[in-house]
PDB file of C-alpha atoms in Angstrom:
ATOM      1  CA  UNK A   1      12.901  -1.238 -92.604  1.00 44.00           C
ATOM      2  CA  UNK A   2      14.601   2.402 -93.989  1.00 46.00           C
ATOM      3  CA  UNK A   3      10.559   3.297 -92.258  1.00 69.00           C
ATOM      4  CA  UNK A   4      11.601   1.391 -89.778  1.00 70.00           C
ATOM      5  CA  UNK A   5      14.779   3.431 -89.030  1.00 73.00           C
ATOM      6  CA  UNK A   6      13.006   6.730 -89.575  1.00 84.00           C
ATOM      7  CA  UNK A   7      10.807   6.006 -86.652  1.00 95.00           C
ATOM      8  CA  UNK A   8      12.783   6.422 -83.494  1.00 97.00           C
ATOM      9  CA  UNK A   9      12.363   5.290 -79.174  1.00 98.00           C
ATOM     10  CA  UNK A  10      14.319   5.897 -77.107  1.00 98.00           C
ATOM     11  CA  UNK A  11      14.797   3.392 -73.709  1.00 98.00           C
ATOM     12  CA  UNK A  12      16.000   4.435 -71.029  1.00 97.00           C
ATOM     13  CA  UNK A  13      18.088   1.958 -69.517  1.00 96.00           C
ATOM     14  CA  UNK A  14      19.739  -1.599 -70.643  1.00 95.00           C
ATOM     15  CA  UNK A  15      16.479  -3.875 -69.456  1.00 97.00           C
ATOM     16  CA  UNK A  16      16.377  -7.732 -68.890  1.00 96.00           C
ATOM     17  CA  UNK A  17      14.302 -10.310 -70.676  1.00 95.00           C
ATOM     18  CA  UNK A  18      13.933 -11.099 -74.239  1.00 94.00           C
ATOM     19  CA  UNK A  19      11.761  -9.518 -76.287  1.00 96.00           C
ATOM     20  CA  UNK A  20      13.127  -5.347 -75.843  1.00 96.00           C
ATOM     21  CA  UNK A  21      15.215  -7.126 -78.318  1.00 95.00           C
ATOM     22  CA  UNK A  22      12.454  -7.288 -80.931  1.00 97.00           C
ATOM     23  CA  UNK A  23      12.147  -3.633 -80.888  1.00 96.00           C
ATOM     24  CA  UNK A  24      14.566  -3.099 -83.442  1.00 95.00           C
ATOM     25  CA  UNK A  25      12.168  -4.997 -86.215  1.00 96.00           C
ATOM     26  CA  UNK A  26       9.952  -1.899 -86.540  1.00 96.00           C
ATOM     27  CA  UNK A  27      11.827   0.960 -85.162  1.00 97.00           C
ATOM     28  CA  UNK A  28      15.536   2.952 -84.348  1.00 96.00           C
ATOM     29  CA  UNK A  29      16.470   2.197 -80.729  1.00 97.00           C
ATOM     30  CA  UNK A  30      18.784   3.991 -78.892  1.00 97.00           C
ATOM     31  CA  UNK A  31      19.448   2.604 -75.068  1.00 97.00           C
ATOM     32  CA  UNK A  32      21.071   4.727 -72.231  1.00 95.00           C
ATOM     33  CA  UNK A  33      23.871   2.470 -71.016  1.00 92.00           C
ATOM     34  CA  UNK A  34      24.784   4.674 -67.671  1.00 87.00           C
ATOM     35  CA  UNK A  35      26.569   5.345 -65.985  1.00 89.00           C
ATOM     36  CA  UNK A  36      23.462   4.650 -63.962  1.00 89.00           C
ATOM     37  CA  UNK A  37      20.197   5.852 -63.940  1.00 91.00           C
ATOM     38  CA  UNK A  38      19.201   8.214 -66.378  1.00 93.00           C
ATOM     39  CA  UNK A  39      19.468  11.818 -65.645  1.00 93.00           C
ATOM     40  CA  UNK A  40      16.362  14.668 -65.788  1.00 91.00           C
ATOM     41  CA  UNK A  41      18.221  16.557 -68.436  1.00 91.00           C
ATOM     42  CA  UNK A  42      19.337  13.532 -70.730  1.00 94.00           C
ATOM     43  CA  UNK A  43      16.373  12.721 -71.221  1.00 96.00           C
ATOM     44  CA  UNK A  44      14.406  15.604 -72.359  1.00 94.00           C
ATOM     45  CA  UNK A  45      17.857  16.134 -74.573  1.00 95.00           C
ATOM     46  CA  UNK A  46      17.532  12.129 -75.915  1.00 95.00           C
ATOM     47  CA  UNK A  47      14.291  12.054 -76.258  1.00 96.00           C
ATOM     48  CA  UNK A  48      14.099  14.756 -78.918  1.00 95.00           C
ATOM     49  CA  UNK A  49      12.301  13.085 -82.245  1.00 96.00           C
ATOM     50  CA  UNK A  50      11.097  10.693 -80.527  1.00 97.00           C
ATOM     51  CA  UNK A  51       8.074   8.352 -81.750  1.00 97.00           C
ATOM     52  CA  UNK A  52       8.018   6.212 -78.646  1.00 98.00           C
ATOM     53  CA  UNK A  53       9.787   5.825 -74.864  1.00 98.00           C
ATOM     54  CA  UNK A  54       9.958   3.026 -72.895  1.00 98.00           C
ATOM     55  CA  UNK A  55      10.596   4.220 -68.986  1.00 98.00           C
ATOM     56  CA  UNK A  56      11.215   3.028 -65.139  1.00 97.00           C
ATOM     57  CA  UNK A  57       9.737   4.105 -62.632  1.00 94.00           C
ATOM     58  CA  UNK A  58      12.937   6.452 -61.293  1.00 94.00           C
ATOM     59  CA  UNK A  59      12.396   8.783 -65.148  1.00 96.00           C
ATOM     60  CA  UNK A  60       9.893  11.427 -64.018  1.00 96.00           C
ATOM     61  CA  UNK A  61       7.406  11.905 -67.204  1.00 97.00           C
ATOM     62  CA  UNK A  62       5.789  15.418 -66.319  1.00 96.00           C
ATOM     63  CA  UNK A  63       3.373  17.557 -68.505  1.00 96.00           C
ATOM     64  CA  UNK A  64       6.710  19.855 -69.289  1.00 96.00           C
ATOM     65  CA  UNK A  65       8.885  16.898 -70.672  1.00 96.00           C
ATOM     66  CA  UNK A  66       5.627  15.992 -73.047  1.00 96.00           C
ATOM     67  CA  UNK A  67       5.107  19.289 -74.081  1.00 95.00           C
ATOM     68  CA  UNK A  68       7.733  19.647 -75.507  1.00 95.00           C
ATOM     69  CA  UNK A  69       8.137  16.730 -77.269  1.00 96.00           C
ATOM     70  CA  UNK A  70       5.417  16.660 -79.637  1.00 96.00           C
ATOM     71  CA  UNK A  71       6.277  14.133 -81.989  1.00 97.00           C
ATOM     72  CA  UNK A  72       6.046  11.318 -78.928  1.00 98.00           C
ATOM     73  CA  UNK A  73       2.932   9.050 -79.976  1.00 98.00           C
ATOM     74  CA  UNK A  74       3.413   6.483 -77.076  1.00 98.00           C
ATOM     75  CA  UNK A  75       4.670   5.622 -73.448  1.00 98.00           C
ATOM     76  CA  UNK A  76       5.323   2.248 -71.711  1.00 98.00           C
ATOM     77  CA  UNK A  77       7.019   1.869 -68.705  1.00 98.00           C
ATOM     78  CA  UNK A  78       8.718  -0.603 -66.844  1.00 97.00           C
ATOM     79  CA  UNK A  79       6.451  -0.782 -63.704  1.00 96.00           C
ATOM     80  CA  UNK A  80       2.648  -1.491 -62.300  1.00 92.00           C
ATOM     81  CA  UNK A  81       2.464   2.366 -60.840  1.00 91.00           C
ATOM     82  CA  UNK A  82       2.626   5.132 -62.930  1.00 95.00           C
ATOM     83  CA  UNK A  83       2.283   8.045 -60.214  1.00 92.00           C
ATOM     84  CA  UNK A  84       5.318   9.102 -62.026  1.00 95.00           C
ATOM     85  CA  UNK A  85       3.995   9.788 -65.158  1.00 97.00           C
ATOM     86  CA  UNK A  86       1.218  12.598 -65.770  1.00 97.00           C
ATOM     87  CA  UNK A  87      -1.160  10.119 -66.837  1.00 97.00           C
ATOM     88  CA  UNK A  88      -3.909  13.813 -67.697  1.00 97.00           C
ATOM     89  CA  UNK A  89      -1.241  15.482 -69.882  1.00 97.00           C
ATOM     90  CA  UNK A  90      -1.035  12.078 -72.525  1.00 98.00           C
ATOM     91  CA  UNK A  91      -4.808  11.267 -72.332  1.00 98.00           C
ATOM     92  CA  UNK A  92      -5.026  14.298 -72.999  1.00 97.00           C
ATOM     93  CA  UNK A  93      -3.066  14.923 -75.694  1.00 97.00           C
ATOM     94  CA  UNK A  94      -4.004  11.486 -77.514  1.00 97.00           C
ATOM     95  CA  UNK A  95      -1.191   9.445 -75.900  1.00 98.00           C
ATOM     96  CA  UNK A  96      -1.811   5.469 -74.546  1.00 98.00           C
ATOM     97  CA  UNK A  97       1.117   4.599 -71.496  1.00 98.00           C
ATOM     98  CA  UNK A  98       2.190   0.770 -71.209  1.00 98.00           C
ATOM     99  CA  UNK A  99       2.679  -0.475 -67.844  1.00 98.00           C
ATOM    100  CA  UNK A 100       3.525  -3.364 -66.204  1.00 97.00           C
ATOM    101  CA  UNK A 101       0.958  -5.496 -64.022  1.00 94.00           C
ATOM    102  CA  UNK A 102       0.056  -8.730 -62.704  1.00 91.00           C
ATOM    103  CA  UNK A 103       2.857 -10.125 -63.095  1.00 94.00           C
ATOM    104  CA  UNK A 104       4.487  -9.053 -59.894  1.00 94.00           C
ATOM    105  CA  UNK A 105       1.936  -9.755 -57.655  1.00 96.00           C
ATOM    106  CA  UNK A 106       3.448 -12.648 -55.812  1.00 97.00           C
ATOM    107  CA  UNK A 107       7.291 -11.064 -55.649  1.00 97.00           C
ATOM    108  CA  UNK A 108       5.946  -7.748 -54.246  1.00 97.00           C
ATOM    109  CA  UNK A 109       3.592  -9.911 -51.768  1.00 98.00           C
ATOM    110  CA  UNK A 110       6.736 -12.259 -50.980  1.00 98.00           C
ATOM    111  CA  UNK A 111       8.727  -8.965 -49.818  1.00 98.00           C
ATOM    112  CA  UNK A 112       5.948  -7.580 -48.063  1.00 98.00           C
ATOM    113  CA  UNK A 113       5.000 -10.723 -46.274  1.00 98.00           C
ATOM    114  CA  UNK A 114       9.400 -11.101 -45.557  1.00 98.00           C
ATOM    115  CA  UNK A 115       9.382  -7.363 -43.568  1.00 98.00           C
ATOM    116  CA  UNK A 116       6.456  -8.769 -41.630  1.00 98.00           C
ATOM    117  CA  UNK A 117       8.749 -11.799 -40.705  1.00 98.00           C
ATOM    118  CA  UNK A 118      11.925  -9.681 -39.974  1.00 98.00           C
ATOM    119  CA  UNK A 119       9.925  -7.026 -38.135  1.00 98.00           C
ATOM    120  CA  UNK A 120       7.996  -9.645 -35.664  1.00 98.00           C
ATOM    121  CA  UNK A 121      10.801 -11.596 -34.584  1.00 98.00           C
ATOM    122  CA  UNK A 122      13.772  -8.675 -34.919  1.00 98.00           C
ATOM    123  CA  UNK A 123      15.754 -10.672 -37.492  1.00 98.00           C
ATOM    124  CA  UNK A 124      17.827  -7.045 -38.255  1.00 97.00           C
ATOM    125  CA  UNK A 125      18.398  -6.564 -34.916  1.00 97.00           C
ATOM    126  CA  UNK A 126      19.633 -10.280 -34.263  1.00 97.00           C
ATOM    127  CA  UNK A 127      21.577  -9.977 -37.483  1.00 97.00           C
ATOM    128  CA  UNK A 128      23.365  -6.847 -36.297  1.00 97.00           C
ATOM    129  CA  UNK A 129      24.033  -8.535 -33.337  1.00 97.00           C
ATOM    130  CA  UNK A 130      25.417 -11.288 -34.888  1.00 97.00           C
ATOM    131  CA  UNK A 131      27.658  -9.387 -37.385  1.00 97.00           C
ATOM    132  CA  UNK A 132      29.225  -7.311 -34.277  1.00 97.00           C
ATOM    133  CA  UNK A 133      30.163  -9.690 -31.849  1.00 97.00           C
ATOM    134  CA  UNK A 134      28.078  -8.836 -29.368  1.00 97.00           C
ATOM    135  CA  UNK A 135      26.873 -12.516 -28.788  1.00 97.00           C
ATOM    136  CA  UNK A 136      29.317 -13.939 -26.364  1.00 96.00           C
ATOM    137  CA  UNK A 137      28.858 -17.293 -24.232  1.00 95.00           C
ATOM    138  CA  UNK A 138      27.700 -14.910 -21.154  1.00 95.00           C
ATOM    139  CA  UNK A 139      25.765 -13.643 -22.874  1.00 95.00           C
ATOM    140  CA  UNK A 140      24.095 -16.601 -25.355  1.00 95.00           C
ATOM    141  CA  UNK A 141      21.033 -17.635 -24.287  1.00 94.00           C
ATOM    142  CA  UNK A 142      18.263 -15.762 -21.787  1.00 95.00           C
ATOM    143  CA  UNK A 143      13.655 -16.292 -21.378  1.00 96.00           C
ATOM    144  CA  UNK A 144      13.805 -12.829 -22.956  1.00 95.00           C
ATOM    145  CA  UNK A 145      16.801 -12.790 -25.064  1.00 96.00           C
ATOM    146  CA  UNK A 146      15.568 -11.374 -28.718  1.00 97.00           C
ATOM    147  CA  UNK A 147      11.938 -12.124 -27.933  1.00 97.00           C
ATOM    148  CA  UNK A 148       9.091 -10.720 -30.631  1.00 98.00           C
ATOM    149  CA  UNK A 149       6.042 -10.887 -31.567  1.00 98.00           C
ATOM    150  CA  UNK A 150       3.897 -13.643 -32.881  1.00 98.00           C
ATOM    151  CA  UNK A 151       2.652 -14.264 -36.512  1.00 98.00           C
ATOM    152  CA  UNK A 152       0.962 -17.320 -36.176  1.00 98.00           C
ATOM    153  CA  UNK A 153      -3.429 -16.383 -34.301  1.00 98.00           C
ATOM    154  CA  UNK A 154      -2.378 -12.526 -34.560  1.00 98.00           C
ATOM    155  CA  UNK A 155      -4.669 -10.086 -36.823  1.00 98.00           C
ATOM    156  CA  UNK A 156      -3.567  -8.240 -40.191  1.00 99.00           C
ATOM    157  CA  UNK A 157      -5.145  -5.688 -41.814  1.00 98.00           C
ATOM    158  CA  UNK A 158      -4.432  -5.185 -44.679  1.00 98.00           C
ATOM    159  CA  UNK A 159      -5.690  -1.979 -46.174  1.00 98.00           C
ATOM    160  CA  UNK A 160      -5.639  -1.916 -50.397  1.00 98.00           C
ATOM    161  CA  UNK A 161      -6.857  -5.183 -51.660  1.00 97.00           C
ATOM    162  CA  UNK A 162      -6.080  -5.686 -54.795  1.00 96.00           C
ATOM    163  CA  UNK A 163      -4.112  -8.637 -56.551  1.00 96.00           C
ATOM    164  CA  UNK A 164      -1.287  -7.949 -54.828  1.00 97.00           C
ATOM    165  CA  UNK A 165      -3.543  -7.342 -51.049  1.00 98.00           C
ATOM    166  CA  UNK A 166      -4.456 -10.589 -51.892  1.00 98.00           C
ATOM    167  CA  UNK A 167      -2.259 -12.301 -52.229  1.00 98.00           C
ATOM    168  CA  UNK A 168      -0.815 -10.445 -48.853  1.00 98.00           C
ATOM    169  CA  UNK A 169      -3.913 -12.483 -47.089  1.00 98.00           C
ATOM    170  CA  UNK A 170      -3.808 -15.641 -48.775  1.00 98.00           C
ATOM    171  CA  UNK A 171      -0.313 -15.306 -47.312  1.00 98.00           C
ATOM    172  CA  UNK A 172      -1.547 -14.617 -44.521  1.00 98.00           C
ATOM    173  CA  UNK A 173      -4.428 -16.554 -43.961  1.00 98.00           C
ATOM    174  CA  UNK A 174      -1.842 -19.703 -44.200  1.00 98.00           C
ATOM    175  CA  UNK A 175       0.166 -18.471 -41.227  1.00 98.00           C
ATOM    176  CA  UNK A 176      -3.119 -18.774 -39.027  1.00 98.00           C
ATOM    177  CA  UNK A 177      -3.688 -15.010 -39.343  1.00 98.00           C
ATOM    178  CA  UNK A 178      -6.833 -13.479 -38.751  1.00 98.00           C
ATOM    179  CA  UNK A 179      -6.778 -10.768 -42.145  1.00 98.00           C
ATOM    180  CA  UNK A 180      -9.091  -7.769 -41.832  1.00 98.00           C
ATOM    181  CA  UNK A 181      -8.967  -5.469 -45.140  1.00 98.00           C
ATOM    182  CA  UNK A 182      -9.894  -1.873 -46.060  1.00 98.00           C
ATOM    183  CA  UNK A 183     -10.344  -0.584 -50.153  1.00 97.00           C
ATOM    184  CA  UNK A 184     -11.487   2.261 -50.875  1.00 93.00           C
ATOM    185  CA  UNK A 185     -13.969   0.611 -52.987  1.00 92.00           C
ATOM    186  CA  UNK A 186     -16.372  -2.509 -51.348  1.00 88.00           C
ATOM    187  CA  UNK A 187     -14.813  -6.101 -52.242  1.00 91.00           C
ATOM    188  CA  UNK A 188     -15.899  -9.095 -51.542  1.00 92.00           C
ATOM    189  CA  UNK A 189     -12.707 -11.494 -50.842  1.00 95.00           C
ATOM    190  CA  UNK A 190     -12.894 -14.454 -48.915  1.00 95.00           C
ATOM    191  CA  UNK A 191     -11.254 -15.365 -45.794  1.00 96.00           C
ATOM    192  CA  UNK A 192     -11.191 -11.314 -45.503  1.00 98.00           C
ATOM    193  CA  UNK A 193     -13.598  -9.481 -43.483  1.00 98.00           C
ATOM    194  CA  UNK A 194     -14.042  -5.970 -44.374  1.00 97.00           C
ATOM    195  CA  UNK A 195     -13.885  -2.554 -41.736  1.00 97.00           C
ATOM    196  CA  UNK A 196     -13.717   0.936 -41.714  1.00 97.00           C
ATOM    197  CA  UNK A 197     -10.012   1.745 -41.936  1.00 98.00           C
ATOM    198  CA  UNK A 198     -10.724   3.321 -38.546  1.00 98.00           C
ATOM    199  CA  UNK A 199     -12.081  -0.182 -36.533  1.00 98.00           C
ATOM    200  CA  UNK A 200      -8.726  -1.514 -39.134  1.00 98.00           C
ATOM    201  CA  UNK A 201      -6.115  -0.005 -37.297  1.00 98.00           C
ATOM    202  CA  UNK A 202      -7.441  -0.488 -33.644  1.00 98.00           C
ATOM    203  CA  UNK A 203      -7.917  -4.106 -34.169  1.00 98.00           C
ATOM    204  CA  UNK A 204      -4.995  -5.222 -36.335  1.00 98.00           C
ATOM    205  CA  UNK A 205      -1.804  -6.407 -34.855  1.00 98.00           C
ATOM    206  CA  UNK A 206      -0.150  -5.462 -38.691  1.00 99.00           C
ATOM    207  CA  UNK A 207      -1.117  -3.375 -40.820  1.00 99.00           C
ATOM    208  CA  UNK A 208       0.117  -4.652 -44.444  1.00 99.00           C
ATOM    209  CA  UNK A 209      -0.214  -1.252 -46.885  1.00 98.00           C
ATOM    210  CA  UNK A 210      -0.964  -2.178 -51.207  1.00 98.00           C
ATOM    211  CA  UNK A 211      -2.613   0.777 -52.550  1.00 95.00           C
ATOM    212  CA  UNK A 212      -1.588   2.492 -55.433  1.00 92.00           C
ATOM    213  CA  UNK A 213       0.012   6.103 -54.556  1.00 92.00           C
ATOM    214  CA  UNK A 214      -2.504   9.236 -55.974  1.00 92.00           C
ATOM    215  CA  UNK A 215      -4.294  12.616 -54.713  1.00 92.00           C
ATOM    216  CA  UNK A 216      -6.535  10.090 -52.872  1.00 94.00           C
ATOM    217  CA  UNK A 217      -4.086   7.962 -51.166  1.00 96.00           C
ATOM    218  CA  UNK A 218      -2.039  10.433 -50.136  1.00 96.00           C
ATOM    219  CA  UNK A 219      -1.027  11.165 -46.728  1.00 97.00           C
ATOM    220  CA  UNK A 220      -3.432   8.622 -45.691  1.00 98.00           C
ATOM    221  CA  UNK A 221      -2.124   7.138 -42.981  1.00 98.00           C
ATOM    222  CA  UNK A 222      -0.905  10.691 -41.466  1.00 98.00           C
ATOM    223  CA  UNK A 223      -0.137  10.819 -37.623  1.00 98.00           C
ATOM    224  CA  UNK A 224      -3.697  10.760 -36.785  1.00 98.00           C
ATOM    225  CA  UNK A 225      -4.444   7.564 -38.369  1.00 98.00           C
ATOM    226  CA  UNK A 226      -1.027   6.369 -37.572  1.00 98.00           C
ATOM    227  CA  UNK A 227      -1.571   7.622 -33.212  1.00 98.00           C
ATOM    228  CA  UNK A 228      -4.625   4.699 -34.019  1.00 98.00           C
ATOM    229  CA  UNK A 229      -2.951   2.435 -34.497  1.00 98.00           C
ATOM    230  CA  UNK A 230      -3.351  -0.549 -32.113  1.00 98.00           C
ATOM    231  CA  UNK A 231      -0.997  -0.540 -29.248  1.00 98.00           C
ATOM    232  CA  UNK A 232       1.939  -2.526 -30.673  1.00 98.00           C
ATOM    233  CA  UNK A 233       1.128  -2.587 -33.850  1.00 98.00           C
ATOM    234  CA  UNK A 234       3.125  -2.985 -36.617  1.00 98.00           C
ATOM    235  CA  UNK A 235       3.159  -1.726 -39.660  1.00 98.00           C
ATOM    236  CA  UNK A 236       4.471  -2.903 -42.974  1.00 98.00           C
ATOM    237  CA  UNK A 237       4.852  -0.763 -46.143  1.00 98.00           C
ATOM    238  CA  UNK A 238       5.711  -2.456 -49.780  1.00 98.00           C
ATOM    239  CA  UNK A 239       3.045   0.068 -51.379  1.00 97.00           C
ATOM    240  CA  UNK A 240       4.084   3.804 -52.486  1.00 95.00           C
ATOM    241  CA  UNK A 241       6.321   6.443 -49.158  1.00 95.00           C
ATOM    242  CA  UNK A 242       4.177   9.466 -49.886  1.00 95.00           C
ATOM    243  CA  UNK A 243       0.662   6.892 -48.340  1.00 98.00           C
ATOM    244  CA  UNK A 244       2.164   7.347 -45.145  1.00 98.00           C
ATOM    245  CA  UNK A 245       3.524   9.612 -42.811  1.00 98.00           C
ATOM    246  CA  UNK A 246       7.008   9.059 -42.026  1.00 98.00           C
ATOM    247  CA  UNK A 247       7.711  11.621 -39.598  1.00 98.00           C
ATOM    248  CA  UNK A 248       5.298   9.942 -37.975  1.00 98.00           C
ATOM    249  CA  UNK A 249       5.497   6.888 -37.770  1.00 98.00           C
ATOM    250  CA  UNK A 250       9.427   7.222 -36.520  1.00 98.00           C
ATOM    251  CA  UNK A 251       7.548   9.122 -33.777  1.00 98.00           C
ATOM    252  CA  UNK A 252       5.780   6.416 -32.775  1.00 98.00           C
ATOM    253  CA  UNK A 253       8.358   3.426 -33.064  1.00 98.00           C
ATOM    254  CA  UNK A 254      10.444   5.859 -30.912  1.00 98.00           C
ATOM    255  CA  UNK A 255       8.035   6.307 -28.313  1.00 98.00           C
ATOM    256  CA  UNK A 256       6.953   2.545 -28.455  1.00 98.00           C
ATOM    257  CA  UNK A 257       3.896   3.344 -29.517  1.00 98.00           C
ATOM    258  CA  UNK A 258       4.342   1.107 -32.268  1.00 98.00           C
ATOM    259  CA  UNK A 259       6.145  -2.042 -32.145  1.00 98.00           C
ATOM    260  CA  UNK A 260       8.119  -2.434 -35.831  1.00 98.00           C
ATOM    261  CA  UNK A 261       7.966  -1.772 -39.056  1.00 98.00           C
ATOM    262  CA  UNK A 262       8.832  -2.558 -42.109  1.00 98.00           C
ATOM    263  CA  UNK A 263       9.068  -0.502 -45.084  1.00 98.00           C
ATOM    264  CA  UNK A 264      10.996  -0.564 -48.635  1.00 98.00           C
ATOM    265  CA  UNK A 265       9.557   2.405 -50.443  1.00 97.00           C
ATOM    266  CA  UNK A 266       9.897   5.434 -49.526  1.00 97.00           C
ATOM    267  CA  UNK A 267       8.440   9.504 -49.432  1.00 96.00           C
ATOM    268  CA  UNK A 268      12.312  10.302 -51.211  1.00 96.00           C
ATOM    269  CA  UNK A 269      13.565   7.610 -53.015  1.00 94.00           C
ATOM    270  CA  UNK A 270      17.077   7.746 -51.637  1.00 94.00           C
ATOM    271  CA  UNK A 271      16.286   8.303 -48.983  1.00 96.00           C
ATOM    272  CA  UNK A 272      17.667  11.012 -47.222  1.00 96.00           C
ATOM    273  CA  UNK A 273      20.537  10.305 -44.192  1.00 96.00           C
ATOM    274  CA  UNK A 274      18.414  13.161 -42.785  1.00 96.00           C
ATOM    275  CA  UNK A 275      15.011  10.449 -42.632  1.00 97.00           C
ATOM    276  CA  UNK A 276      14.479   9.827 -39.021  1.00 97.00           C
ATOM    277  CA  UNK A 277      13.393   5.926 -39.550  1.00 98.00           C
ATOM    278  CA  UNK A 278      16.964   5.548 -40.347  1.00 98.00           C
ATOM    279  CA  UNK A 279      18.224   5.724 -36.833  1.00 97.00           C
ATOM    280  CA  UNK A 280      15.414   3.496 -35.261  1.00 98.00           C
ATOM    281  CA  UNK A 281      16.425   0.222 -34.741  1.00 97.00           C
ATOM    282  CA  UNK A 282      13.530  -1.144 -34.512  1.00 98.00           C
ATOM    283  CA  UNK A 283      12.770  -1.076 -38.611  1.00 98.00           C
ATOM    284  CA  UNK A 284      13.389  -3.340 -41.050  1.00 98.00           C
ATOM    285  CA  UNK A 285      14.568  -1.077 -44.344  1.00 98.00           C
ATOM    286  CA  UNK A 286      14.726  -2.034 -48.486  1.00 98.00           C
ATOM    287  CA  UNK A 287      15.182  -0.210 -51.199  1.00 97.00           C
ATOM    288  CA  UNK A 288      12.010  -0.418 -53.099  1.00 96.00           C
ATOM    289  CA  UNK A 289      13.198  -3.444 -53.912  1.00 97.00           C
ATOM    290  CA  UNK A 290      10.154  -5.648 -53.623  1.00 96.00           C
ATOM    291  CA  UNK A 291       9.500  -7.179 -57.123  1.00 95.00           C
ATOM    292  CA  UNK A 292      13.411  -7.454 -57.206  1.00 97.00           C
ATOM    293  CA  UNK A 293      13.886 -11.301 -58.642  1.00 98.00           C
ATOM    294  CA  UNK A 294      15.608 -11.835 -61.462  1.00 97.00           C
ATOM    295  CA  UNK A 295      12.488 -13.660 -63.595  1.00 97.00           C
ATOM    296  CA  UNK A 296       9.813 -11.366 -62.044  1.00 97.00           C
ATOM    297  CA  UNK A 297      12.014  -8.261 -63.829  1.00 97.00           C
ATOM    298  CA  UNK A 298      12.963 -10.242 -66.910  1.00 97.00           C
ATOM    299  CA  UNK A 299       8.439 -10.344 -67.503  1.00 97.00           C
ATOM    300  CA  UNK A 300       8.198  -6.777 -66.568  1.00 97.00           C
ATOM    301  CA  UNK A 301      10.685  -6.027 -68.985  1.00 98.00           C
ATOM    302  CA  UNK A 302       8.837  -8.057 -71.501  1.00 98.00           C
ATOM    303  CA  UNK A 303       5.590  -6.771 -71.119  1.00 98.00           C
ATOM    304  CA  UNK A 304       7.349  -3.422 -71.593  1.00 98.00           C
ATOM    305  CA  UNK A 305       8.493  -4.407 -74.918  1.00 98.00           C
ATOM    306  CA  UNK A 306       5.069  -5.626 -75.800  1.00 98.00           C
ATOM    307  CA  UNK A 307       3.274  -2.641 -75.480  1.00 98.00           C
ATOM    308  CA  UNK A 308       5.823  -0.627 -76.968  1.00 98.00           C
ATOM    309  CA  UNK A 309       5.750  -3.534 -79.938  1.00 98.00           C
ATOM    310  CA  UNK A 310       1.858  -3.068 -80.543  1.00 98.00           C
ATOM    311  CA  UNK A 311       2.315   0.605 -80.747  1.00 98.00           C
ATOM    312  CA  UNK A 312       4.605   0.992 -83.394  1.00 97.00           C
ATOM    313  CA  UNK A 313       2.225  -1.459 -84.973  1.00 97.00           C
ATOM    314  CA  UNK A 314      -0.589   0.581 -84.800  1.00 96.00           C
ATOM    315  CA  UNK A 315      -2.124  -1.839 -82.545  1.00 97.00           C
ATOM    316  CA  UNK A 316      -3.634  -1.292 -78.751  1.00 98.00           C
ATOM    317  CA  UNK A 317      -0.600  -2.079 -75.720  1.00 98.00           C
ATOM    318  CA  UNK A 318      -1.976  -5.532 -74.233  1.00 98.00           C
ATOM    319  CA  UNK A 319      -1.797  -3.119 -70.761  1.00 98.00           C
ATOM    320  CA  UNK A 320      -2.699   0.027 -71.182  1.00 98.00           C
ATOM    321  CA  UNK A 321      -3.207   2.223 -68.603  1.00 98.00           C
ATOM    322  CA  UNK A 322      -5.734   4.955 -70.496  1.00 98.00           C
ATOM    323  CA  UNK A 323      -7.407   2.854 -73.933  1.00 97.00           C
ATOM    324  CA  UNK A 324      -9.578   5.200 -73.395  1.00 97.00           C
ATOM    325  CA  UNK A 325      -6.973   7.979 -75.522  1.00 97.00           C
ATOM    326  CA  UNK A 326      -8.047   4.427 -78.647  1.00 97.00           C
ATOM    327  CA  UNK A 327     -11.594   5.469 -78.780  1.00 90.00           C
ATOM    328  CA  UNK A 328     -10.496   8.533 -80.543  1.00 75.00           C
TER     329      UNK A 328
END
């Protein structure tokens, strides 16, 4: 036990689930208790002398921070994506990086399809209309009252055919949609017609983005790609904000070139008040809640804790982003 107490691990936020409490059997655990999220300056201070780090996607783990932490031996992130971490810098140091893939697949696909439906049927606009007291007897119904866009029978284009993209395709099929897809490396997915990105954008009534943010995918849907989308289409993004050019998307929505959008992720989070998407009625906005169910977040925390425990036991992490570090 004395040896365990000489090993320090920092956890950047109180976590749900059960397994995080098991960490204290292997090390001295320091948890940031707030208020709010951990400031970057505090992360540097709290991590000093620590062997391990359990972090969130809001914690930036860059080369400068790592260079100042010679004792660090592992990082476990409670996230599927790891674009907040300099993976190359960790790998160069031989430091394993844990993440939490798979567990949030269906939860995030549910969010994406909810945004698709809400955008298509103008649910947010209708909600605001009722709450503002604008639904009165004299305008209670008409043939064109809050008419929206049909989902059943429409074509969904899925950009990124990983686990979440495939889960989105299954939901679309259940709604009677035709599904087409594009992936950076070709994948044969039953019920999904493979197209080039250009062909997908031109053909799809709805486009849903399900890619990791990398150097290759940053800005993938820029002004030219958005202009190439089918007139009156709907764009949904629950992946990462940097993949879509937000000013170009806002311009297409404002002009009527696109019908609507559902957006859960942004290039800058929280969203600055000047973001042009905020002023548009035909955008359904959410604050990065793709995986936000009680069960899924607890399962993510349990996986993050399991990765940390494995590292403390000198074993490979069950879910490691850079397993090549174990071959050294």
